[in-house]
Coordinates of C-alpha atoms in Angstrom, one line a residue:
X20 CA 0.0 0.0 0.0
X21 CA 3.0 2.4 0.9
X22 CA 5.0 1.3 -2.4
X23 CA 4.8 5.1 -4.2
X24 CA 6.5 6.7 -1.3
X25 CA 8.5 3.8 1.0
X26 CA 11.3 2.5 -0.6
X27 CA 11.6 -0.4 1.9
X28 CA 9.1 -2.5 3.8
X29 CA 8.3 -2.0 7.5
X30 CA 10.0 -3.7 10.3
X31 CA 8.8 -7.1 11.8
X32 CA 7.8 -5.3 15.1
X33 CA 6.6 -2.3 13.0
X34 CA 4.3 -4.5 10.9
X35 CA 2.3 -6.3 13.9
X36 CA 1.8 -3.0 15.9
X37 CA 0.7 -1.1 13.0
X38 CA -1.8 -4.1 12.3
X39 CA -4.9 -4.3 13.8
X40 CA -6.5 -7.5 12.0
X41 CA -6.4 -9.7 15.0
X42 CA -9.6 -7.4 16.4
X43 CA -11.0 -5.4 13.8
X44 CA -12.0 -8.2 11.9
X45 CA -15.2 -8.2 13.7
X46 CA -16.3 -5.2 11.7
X47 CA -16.2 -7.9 8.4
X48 CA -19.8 -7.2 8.3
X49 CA -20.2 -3.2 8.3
X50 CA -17.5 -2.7 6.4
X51 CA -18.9 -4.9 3.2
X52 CA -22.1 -2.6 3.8
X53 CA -20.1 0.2 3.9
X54 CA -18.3 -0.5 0.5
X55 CA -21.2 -1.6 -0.6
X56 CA -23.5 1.7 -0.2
X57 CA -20.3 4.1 -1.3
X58 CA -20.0 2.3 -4.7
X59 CA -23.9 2.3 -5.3
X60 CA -23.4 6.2 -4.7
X61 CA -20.2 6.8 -7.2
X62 CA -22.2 5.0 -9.8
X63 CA -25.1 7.0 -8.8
X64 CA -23.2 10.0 -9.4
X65 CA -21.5 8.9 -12.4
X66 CA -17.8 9.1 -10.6
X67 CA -17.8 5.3 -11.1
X68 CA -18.9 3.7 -14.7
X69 CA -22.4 1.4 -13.8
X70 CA -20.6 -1.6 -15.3
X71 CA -17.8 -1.3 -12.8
X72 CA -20.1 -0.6 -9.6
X73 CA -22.0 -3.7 -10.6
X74 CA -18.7 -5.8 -10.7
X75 CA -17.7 -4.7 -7.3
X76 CA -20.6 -4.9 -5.7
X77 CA -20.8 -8.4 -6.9
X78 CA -17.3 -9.0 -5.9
X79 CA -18.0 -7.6 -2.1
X80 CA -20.9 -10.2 -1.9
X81 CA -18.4 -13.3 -2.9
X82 CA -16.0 -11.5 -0.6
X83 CA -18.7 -11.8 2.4
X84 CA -19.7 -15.1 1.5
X85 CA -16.0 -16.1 1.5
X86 CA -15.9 -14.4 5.5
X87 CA -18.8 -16.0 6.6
X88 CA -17.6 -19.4 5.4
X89 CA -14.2 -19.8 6.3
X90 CA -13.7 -16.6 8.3
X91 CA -11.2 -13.5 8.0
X92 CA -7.2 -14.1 7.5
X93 CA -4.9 -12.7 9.9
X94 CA -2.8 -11.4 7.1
X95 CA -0.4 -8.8 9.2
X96 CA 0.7 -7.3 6.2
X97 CA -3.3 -6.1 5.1
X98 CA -3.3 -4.4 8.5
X99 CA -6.7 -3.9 8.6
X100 CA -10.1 -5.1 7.7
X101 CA -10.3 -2.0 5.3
X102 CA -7.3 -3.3 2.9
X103 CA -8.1 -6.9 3.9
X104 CA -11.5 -6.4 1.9
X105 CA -9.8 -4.5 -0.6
X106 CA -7.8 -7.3 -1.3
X107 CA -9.9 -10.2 -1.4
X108 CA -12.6 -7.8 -3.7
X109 CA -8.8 -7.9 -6.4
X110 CA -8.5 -11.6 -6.1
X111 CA -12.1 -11.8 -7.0
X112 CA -12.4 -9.0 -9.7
X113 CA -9.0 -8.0 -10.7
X114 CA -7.7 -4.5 -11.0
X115 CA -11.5 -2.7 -11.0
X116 CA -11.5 -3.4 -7.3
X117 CA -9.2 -0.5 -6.8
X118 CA -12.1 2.1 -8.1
X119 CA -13.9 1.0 -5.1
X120 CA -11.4 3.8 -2.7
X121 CA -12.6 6.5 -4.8
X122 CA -13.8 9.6 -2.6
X123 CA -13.0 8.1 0.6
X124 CA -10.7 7.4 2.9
X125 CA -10.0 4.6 5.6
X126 CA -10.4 7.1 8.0
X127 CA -14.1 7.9 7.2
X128 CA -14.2 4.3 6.1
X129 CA -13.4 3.1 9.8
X130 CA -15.4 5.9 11.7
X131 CA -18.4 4.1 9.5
X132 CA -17.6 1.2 10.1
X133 CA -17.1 1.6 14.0
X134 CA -20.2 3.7 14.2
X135 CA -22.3 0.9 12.5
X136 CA -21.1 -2.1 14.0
X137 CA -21.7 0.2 18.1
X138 CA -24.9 0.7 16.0
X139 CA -25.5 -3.1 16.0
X140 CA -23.9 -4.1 19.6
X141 CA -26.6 -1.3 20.9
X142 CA -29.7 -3.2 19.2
X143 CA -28.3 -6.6 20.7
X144 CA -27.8 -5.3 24.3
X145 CA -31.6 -3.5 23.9
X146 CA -32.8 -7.1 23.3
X147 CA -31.0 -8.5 26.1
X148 CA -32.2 -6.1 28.4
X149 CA -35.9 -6.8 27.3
X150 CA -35.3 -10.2 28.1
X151 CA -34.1 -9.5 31.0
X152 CA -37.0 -7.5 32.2
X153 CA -39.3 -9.8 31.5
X154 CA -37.9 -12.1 33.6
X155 CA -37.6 -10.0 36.3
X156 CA -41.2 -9.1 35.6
X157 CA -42.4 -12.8 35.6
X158 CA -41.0 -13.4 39.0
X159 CA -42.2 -9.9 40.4
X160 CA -45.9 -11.1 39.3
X161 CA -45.1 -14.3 41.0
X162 CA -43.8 -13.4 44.5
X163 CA -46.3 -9.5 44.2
X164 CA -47.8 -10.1 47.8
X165 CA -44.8 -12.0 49.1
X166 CA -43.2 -10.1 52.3
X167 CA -39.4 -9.9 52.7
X168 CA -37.0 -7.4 55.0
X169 CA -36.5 -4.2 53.4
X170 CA -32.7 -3.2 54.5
X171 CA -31.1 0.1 55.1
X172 CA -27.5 -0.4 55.7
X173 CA -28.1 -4.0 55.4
X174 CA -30.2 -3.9 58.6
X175 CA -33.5 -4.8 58.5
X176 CA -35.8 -1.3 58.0
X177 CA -39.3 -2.0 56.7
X178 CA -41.1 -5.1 55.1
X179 CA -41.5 -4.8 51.2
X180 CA -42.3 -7.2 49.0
X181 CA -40.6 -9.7 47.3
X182 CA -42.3 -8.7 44.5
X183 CA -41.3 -4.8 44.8
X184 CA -37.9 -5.9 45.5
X185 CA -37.6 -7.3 41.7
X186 CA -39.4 -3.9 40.6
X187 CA -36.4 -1.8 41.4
X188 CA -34.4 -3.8 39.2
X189 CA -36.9 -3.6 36.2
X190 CA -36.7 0.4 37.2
X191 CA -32.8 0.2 36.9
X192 CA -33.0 -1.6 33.4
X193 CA -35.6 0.6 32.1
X194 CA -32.6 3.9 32.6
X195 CA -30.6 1.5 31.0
X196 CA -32.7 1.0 27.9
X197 CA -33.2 4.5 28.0
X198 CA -29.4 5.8 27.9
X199 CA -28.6 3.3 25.2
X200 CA -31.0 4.5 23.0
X201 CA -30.0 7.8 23.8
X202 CA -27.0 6.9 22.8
X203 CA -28.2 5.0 19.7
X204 CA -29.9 8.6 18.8
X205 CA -26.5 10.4 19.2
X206 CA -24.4 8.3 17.3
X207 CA -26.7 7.6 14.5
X208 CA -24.6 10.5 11.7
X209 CA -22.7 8.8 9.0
X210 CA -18.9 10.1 8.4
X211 CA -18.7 8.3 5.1
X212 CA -17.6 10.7 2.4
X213 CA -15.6 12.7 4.8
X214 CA -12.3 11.4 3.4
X215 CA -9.4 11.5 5.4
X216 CA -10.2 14.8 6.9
X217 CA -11.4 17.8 4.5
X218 CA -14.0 16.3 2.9
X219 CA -13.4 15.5 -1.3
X220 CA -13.6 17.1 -4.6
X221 CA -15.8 14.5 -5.9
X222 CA -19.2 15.2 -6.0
X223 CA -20.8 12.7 -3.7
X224 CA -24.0 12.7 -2.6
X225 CA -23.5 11.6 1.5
X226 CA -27.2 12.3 2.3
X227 CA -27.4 9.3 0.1
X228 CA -25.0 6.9 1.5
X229 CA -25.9 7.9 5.0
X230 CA -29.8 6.6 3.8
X231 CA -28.6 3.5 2.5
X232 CA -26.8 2.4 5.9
X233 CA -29.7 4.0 8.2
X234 CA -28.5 6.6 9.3
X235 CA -30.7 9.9 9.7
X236 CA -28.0 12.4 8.4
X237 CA -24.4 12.3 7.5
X238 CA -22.2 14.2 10.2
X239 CA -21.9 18.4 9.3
X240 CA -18.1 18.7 10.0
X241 CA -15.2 16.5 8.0
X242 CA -12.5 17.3 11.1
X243 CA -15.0 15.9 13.4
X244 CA -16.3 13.0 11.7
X245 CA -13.1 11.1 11.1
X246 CA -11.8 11.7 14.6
X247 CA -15.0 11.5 16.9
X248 CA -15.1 8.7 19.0
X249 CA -18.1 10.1 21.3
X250 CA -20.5 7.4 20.3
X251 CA -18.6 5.0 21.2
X252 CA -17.8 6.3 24.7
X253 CA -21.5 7.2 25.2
X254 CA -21.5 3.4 24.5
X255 CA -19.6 2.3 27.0
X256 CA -20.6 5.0 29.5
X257 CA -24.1 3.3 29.3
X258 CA -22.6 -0.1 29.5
X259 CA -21.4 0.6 32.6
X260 CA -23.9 2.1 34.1
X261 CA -25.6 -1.0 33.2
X262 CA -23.1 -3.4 34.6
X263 CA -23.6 -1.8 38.1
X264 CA -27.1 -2.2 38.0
X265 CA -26.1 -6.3 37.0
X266 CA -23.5 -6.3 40.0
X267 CA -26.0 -5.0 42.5
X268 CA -28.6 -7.6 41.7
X269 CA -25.5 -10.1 41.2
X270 CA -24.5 -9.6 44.6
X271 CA -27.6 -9.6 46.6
X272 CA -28.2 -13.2 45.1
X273 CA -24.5 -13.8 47.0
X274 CA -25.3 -12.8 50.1
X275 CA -28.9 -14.6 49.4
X276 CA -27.8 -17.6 48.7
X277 CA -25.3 -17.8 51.8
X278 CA -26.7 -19.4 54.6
X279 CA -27.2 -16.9 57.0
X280 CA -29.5 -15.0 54.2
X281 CA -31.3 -18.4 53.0
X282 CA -33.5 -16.2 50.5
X283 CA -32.1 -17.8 47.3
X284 CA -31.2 -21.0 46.3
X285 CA -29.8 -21.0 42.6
X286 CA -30.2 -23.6 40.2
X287 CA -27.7 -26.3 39.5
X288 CA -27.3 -24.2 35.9
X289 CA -25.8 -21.2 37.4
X290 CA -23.9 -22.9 40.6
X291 CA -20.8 -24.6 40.9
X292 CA -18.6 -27.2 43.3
X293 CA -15.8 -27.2 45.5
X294 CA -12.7 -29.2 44.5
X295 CA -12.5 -29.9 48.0
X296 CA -15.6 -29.6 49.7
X297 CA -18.1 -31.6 48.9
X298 CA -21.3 -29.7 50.5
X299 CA -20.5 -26.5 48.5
X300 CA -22.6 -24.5 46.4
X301 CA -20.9 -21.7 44.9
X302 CA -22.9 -18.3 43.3
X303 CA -20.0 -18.4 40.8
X304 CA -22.0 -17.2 38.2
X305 CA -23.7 -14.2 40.3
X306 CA -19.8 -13.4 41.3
X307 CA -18.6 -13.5 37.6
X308 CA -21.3 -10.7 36.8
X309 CA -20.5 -8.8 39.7
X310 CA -16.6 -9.1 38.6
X311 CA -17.1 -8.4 34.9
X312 CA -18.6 -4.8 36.0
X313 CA -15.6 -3.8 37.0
X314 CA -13.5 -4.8 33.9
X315 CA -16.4 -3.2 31.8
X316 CA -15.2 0.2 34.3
X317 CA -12.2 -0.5 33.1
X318 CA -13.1 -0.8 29.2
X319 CA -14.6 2.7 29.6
X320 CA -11.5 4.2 31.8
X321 CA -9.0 2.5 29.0
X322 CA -11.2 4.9 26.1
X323 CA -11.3 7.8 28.1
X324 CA -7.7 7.5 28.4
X325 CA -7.1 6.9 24.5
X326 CA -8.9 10.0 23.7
X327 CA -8.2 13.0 26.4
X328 CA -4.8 14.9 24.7
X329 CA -5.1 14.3 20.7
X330 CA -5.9 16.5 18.4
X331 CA -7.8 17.1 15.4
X332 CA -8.3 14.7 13.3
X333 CA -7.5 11.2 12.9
X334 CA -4.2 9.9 14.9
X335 CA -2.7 6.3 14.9
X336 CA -3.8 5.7 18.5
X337 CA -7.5 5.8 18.0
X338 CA -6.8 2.3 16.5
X339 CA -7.2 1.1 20.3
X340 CA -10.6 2.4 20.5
X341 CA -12.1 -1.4 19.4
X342 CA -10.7 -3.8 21.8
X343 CA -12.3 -1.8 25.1
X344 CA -15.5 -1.6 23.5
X345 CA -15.4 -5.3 21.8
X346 CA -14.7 -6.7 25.1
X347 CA -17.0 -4.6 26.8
X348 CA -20.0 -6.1 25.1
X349 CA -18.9 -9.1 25.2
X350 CA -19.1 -8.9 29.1
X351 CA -22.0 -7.3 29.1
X352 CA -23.8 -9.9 26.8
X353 CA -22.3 -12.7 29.1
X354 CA -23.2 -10.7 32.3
X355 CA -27.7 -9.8 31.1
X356 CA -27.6 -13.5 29.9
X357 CA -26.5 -14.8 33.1
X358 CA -28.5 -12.4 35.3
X359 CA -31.5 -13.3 33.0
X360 CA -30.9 -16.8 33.5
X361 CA -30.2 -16.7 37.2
X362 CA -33.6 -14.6 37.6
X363 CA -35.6 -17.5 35.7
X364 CA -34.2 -20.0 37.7
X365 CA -33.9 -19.1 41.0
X366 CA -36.1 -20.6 43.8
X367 CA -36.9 -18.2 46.3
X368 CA -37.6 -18.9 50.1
X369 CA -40.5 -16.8 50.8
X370 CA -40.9 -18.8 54.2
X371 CA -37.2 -17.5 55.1
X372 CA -37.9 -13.9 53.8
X373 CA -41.1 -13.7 56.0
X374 CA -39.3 -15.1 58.9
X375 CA -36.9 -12.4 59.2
X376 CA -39.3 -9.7 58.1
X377 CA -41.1 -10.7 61.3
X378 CA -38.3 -10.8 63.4
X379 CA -36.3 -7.9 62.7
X380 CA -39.1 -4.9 64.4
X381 CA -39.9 -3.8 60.9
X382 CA -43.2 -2.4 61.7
X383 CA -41.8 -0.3 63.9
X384 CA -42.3 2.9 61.6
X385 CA -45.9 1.4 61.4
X386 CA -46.9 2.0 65.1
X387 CA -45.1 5.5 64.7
X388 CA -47.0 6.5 62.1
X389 CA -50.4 4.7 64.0
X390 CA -49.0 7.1 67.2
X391 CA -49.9 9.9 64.7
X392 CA -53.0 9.4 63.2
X393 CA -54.6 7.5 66.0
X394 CA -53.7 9.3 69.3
X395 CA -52.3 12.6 67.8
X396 CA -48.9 12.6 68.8
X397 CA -46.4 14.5 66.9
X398 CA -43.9 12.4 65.2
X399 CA -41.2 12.8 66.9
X400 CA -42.5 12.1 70.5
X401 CA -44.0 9.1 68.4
X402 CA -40.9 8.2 67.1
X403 CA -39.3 7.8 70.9
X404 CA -42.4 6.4 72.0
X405 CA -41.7 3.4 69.5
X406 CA -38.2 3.0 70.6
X407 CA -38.9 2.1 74.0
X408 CA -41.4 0.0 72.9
X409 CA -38.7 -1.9 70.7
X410 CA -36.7 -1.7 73.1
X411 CA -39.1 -3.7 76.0
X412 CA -39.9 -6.2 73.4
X413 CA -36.4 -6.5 73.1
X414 CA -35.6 -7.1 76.4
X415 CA -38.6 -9.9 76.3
X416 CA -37.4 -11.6 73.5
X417 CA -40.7 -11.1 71.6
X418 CA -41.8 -9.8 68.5
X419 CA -43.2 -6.2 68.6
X420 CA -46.8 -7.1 67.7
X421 CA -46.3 -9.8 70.7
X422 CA -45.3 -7.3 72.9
X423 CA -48.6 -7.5 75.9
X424 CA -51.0 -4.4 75.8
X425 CA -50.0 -3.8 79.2
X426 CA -46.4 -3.2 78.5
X427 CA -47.5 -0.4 75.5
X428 CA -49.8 0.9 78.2
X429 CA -46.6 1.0 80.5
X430 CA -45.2 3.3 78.0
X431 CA -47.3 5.9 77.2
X432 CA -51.0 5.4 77.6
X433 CA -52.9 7.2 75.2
X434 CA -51.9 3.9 73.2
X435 CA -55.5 1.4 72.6
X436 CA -55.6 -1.9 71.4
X437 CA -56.1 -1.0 67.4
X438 CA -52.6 -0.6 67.1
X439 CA -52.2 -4.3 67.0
X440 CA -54.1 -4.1 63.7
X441 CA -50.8 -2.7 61.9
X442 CA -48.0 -4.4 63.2
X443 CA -48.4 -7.4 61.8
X444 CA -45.7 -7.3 58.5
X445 CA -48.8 -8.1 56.0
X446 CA -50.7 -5.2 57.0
X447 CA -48.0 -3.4 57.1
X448 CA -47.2 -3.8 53.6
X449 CA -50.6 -3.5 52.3
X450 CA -50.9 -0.1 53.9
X451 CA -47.8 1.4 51.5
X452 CA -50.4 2.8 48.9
X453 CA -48.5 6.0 47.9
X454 CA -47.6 5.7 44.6
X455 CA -44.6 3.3 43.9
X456 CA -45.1 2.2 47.3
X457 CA -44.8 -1.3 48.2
X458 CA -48.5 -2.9 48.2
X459 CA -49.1 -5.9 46.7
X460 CA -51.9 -3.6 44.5
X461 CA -49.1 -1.2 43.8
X462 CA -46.4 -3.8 42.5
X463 CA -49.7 -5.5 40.3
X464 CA -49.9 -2.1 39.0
X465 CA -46.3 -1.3 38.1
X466 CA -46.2 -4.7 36.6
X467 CA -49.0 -4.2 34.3
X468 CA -47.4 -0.5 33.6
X469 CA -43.8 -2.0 33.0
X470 CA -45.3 -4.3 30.5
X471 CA -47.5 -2.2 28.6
X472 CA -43.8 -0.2 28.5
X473 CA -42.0 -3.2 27.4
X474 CA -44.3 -4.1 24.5

């Protein structure tokens, strides 16, 4: 390719850093549509003779056909997927192939390519995400009216619901789906027909190009368009973002599953073994996800990095931009399948969840609030009204709706015996009506709403 102007060949170590084959070859796809779209244009426009067009565009389909059959070569010395296809469309057509570079560049011809296959990797994770709601939905439907602690710094606060418990994760997902589709909207310029960086002299028509590869527009500024890599950050950013919500979920099925928790037991699918001890049943698969967030972290950091001090336009280093976002959602895609699976799967111990709910004061806030309505104290004299009375049944060993009226009398006796009638964990739960509140009704609701969303 550098034969007009280097008189000698590069360097061994020169050739395999300057090549980036190994990864890009993922982009086999985009950058067959790419080609194909930018010839249909130039013979369009009459910069490329309809006979020709025709053969190369017949040529890129054998070349794809020839990909998707026996894969893409490692040749080091093609250095990219750009002059690999090049190739390959020579071998096929002869020397026509070579009008096919006309009025671009492979540095609009990559930021296409990159933008179209983020384009495709955002469509995919959208899909996994769906799935993934709905199995958090199914399971929320399932478990609506079953009571669970609620924690605040993993103590037990108020009861919730099992079901509202799932809810906030279908919450979490649905930001997610939104800020990748936000993202999707950004990205979606085409850069093709930018050339290296100033644009060309050929009169191409990249309104057209930019319709045949779905995009709304082509992108307004040459400079720009060969050296943005925002999308792709704005990729990643959202990736992240999603991985965290994946890692929370991922570890609260950890501490589940342990046996202090006893909420969770996972299926045999997503568990593993001990080498050594025989009893064990690990949450590998829950502590996989919650690893793989933090190399996804690191897939955004390694971007960032790439990007902060160059300058206008293109510069040899933005080659690193794939591998970070490649592997990124390939961890993601491993981490919602996982997490969907897991969800599906899981057997939850409602009996265990209800146990502790009960035996952790929960409806403590309940009799506070009863304090308030029923016997008009303000609330904080209710509030330290409460804590003694958690604090006697404490001292008893009992439950606070077991606690004797005479001991509530004891404490403060403008106290009667309806207050019994919300400390039970059931009623207190069914008394959270305020919208996006816990109640059984509520979470049937927000179900039904999520779906309606969803479809």
């Amino acid at each position: 390719m550098w034969g007009g102007r280097f008189a000698e060949g590069p360097a061994a170590v020169m050739r395999e850093i300057n090549a980036s084959i190994p990864f890009d070859k993922r982009m086999w796809r985009q950058d067959i549509a790419g080609s194909k779209a930018h010839v249909a244009m130039l013979a369009q426009q009459g910069i490329v003779a309809a006979d020709d067009a025709a053969a190369i565009d017949a040529g890129l389909d054998r070349v794809a056909a020839h990909y998707a059959e026996q894969g893409v070569a490692e040749d080091l010395a093609l250095e990219d997927i750009h002059m690999q296809t090049e190739a390959r469309l020579a071998e096929a057509i002869g020397p026509v192939a070579g009008r096919l570079h006309t009025a671009r560049s492979r540095n609009d011809q990559v930021a296409t390519d990159f933008r179209l296959w983020v384009r495709d990797a955002i469509d995919q994770t959208l899909t996994a995400l769906a799935a993934f709601q709905r199995a958090l939905l199914a399971r929320a439907e399932q478990h609506a009216g079953d009571v669970m602690p609620g924690f605040t710094h993993l103590q037990s606060a108020q009861p919730v619901t099992l079901g509202h418990h799932l809810m906030a994760y279908v919450e979490m997902a649905t930001r997610d789906v939104s800020r990748f589709r936000d993202a999707r909207g950004r990205m979606n310029q085409c850069p093709l027909g930018s050339a290296a960086l100033a644009g060309t002299g050929f009169p191409v028509d990249r309104h057209a190009t930019a319709a045949a590869l779905g995009f709304d527009a082509p992108t307004r500024n040459s400079l720009d368009a060969v050296s943005d890599r925002d999308f792709a950050l704005d990729y990643l950013t959202a990736a992240v973002q999603c991985s965290l919500h994946l890692s929370r979920l991922a570890e609260e099925f950890v501490l589940w599953a342990s046996q202090p928790f006893g909420f969770v037991a996972l299926s045999d699918q997503w568990s593993t073994g001990s080498s050594i001890m025989p009893q064990k049943r690990n949450p590998d698969a829950a502590e996989l996800v919650r690893g793989h967030a933090g190399r996804i972290m690191g897939c955004m950091t390694s971007l960032m990095v790439t990007m902060k001090g160059l300058p206008l336009a293109y510069s040899k280093d933005m080659q690193d931009d794939k591998p970070p976002v490649f592997e990124c959602h390939d961890l993601l895609g491993l981490s919602l399948a996982a997490m969907t699976g897991m969800v599906e799967s899981a057997t939850f111990r409602t009996d265990r969840m209800r146990a502790l709910a009960e035996s952790g004061f929960a409806t403590a806030t309940d009799f506070a609030d009863w304090l308030v309505r029923e016997a008009g104290l303000p609330f904080r004299e209710a509030h330290h009204v409460t804590g003694r009375a958690v604090k006697r049944a404490e001292e008893l060993g009992v439950r606070l709706d077991q606690l004797p009226f005479a001991e509530f009398q004891a404490i403060d006796p403008r106290v009667n015996e309806g207050l019994y009638d919300v400390l039970s964990v059931d009623a207190s739960v069914a008394s959270r009506t305020s919208f996006g509140g816990t109640s059984p009704a509520n979470v049937r609701a927000a179900i039904a709403a999520a779906r309606e969303t969803l479809a």
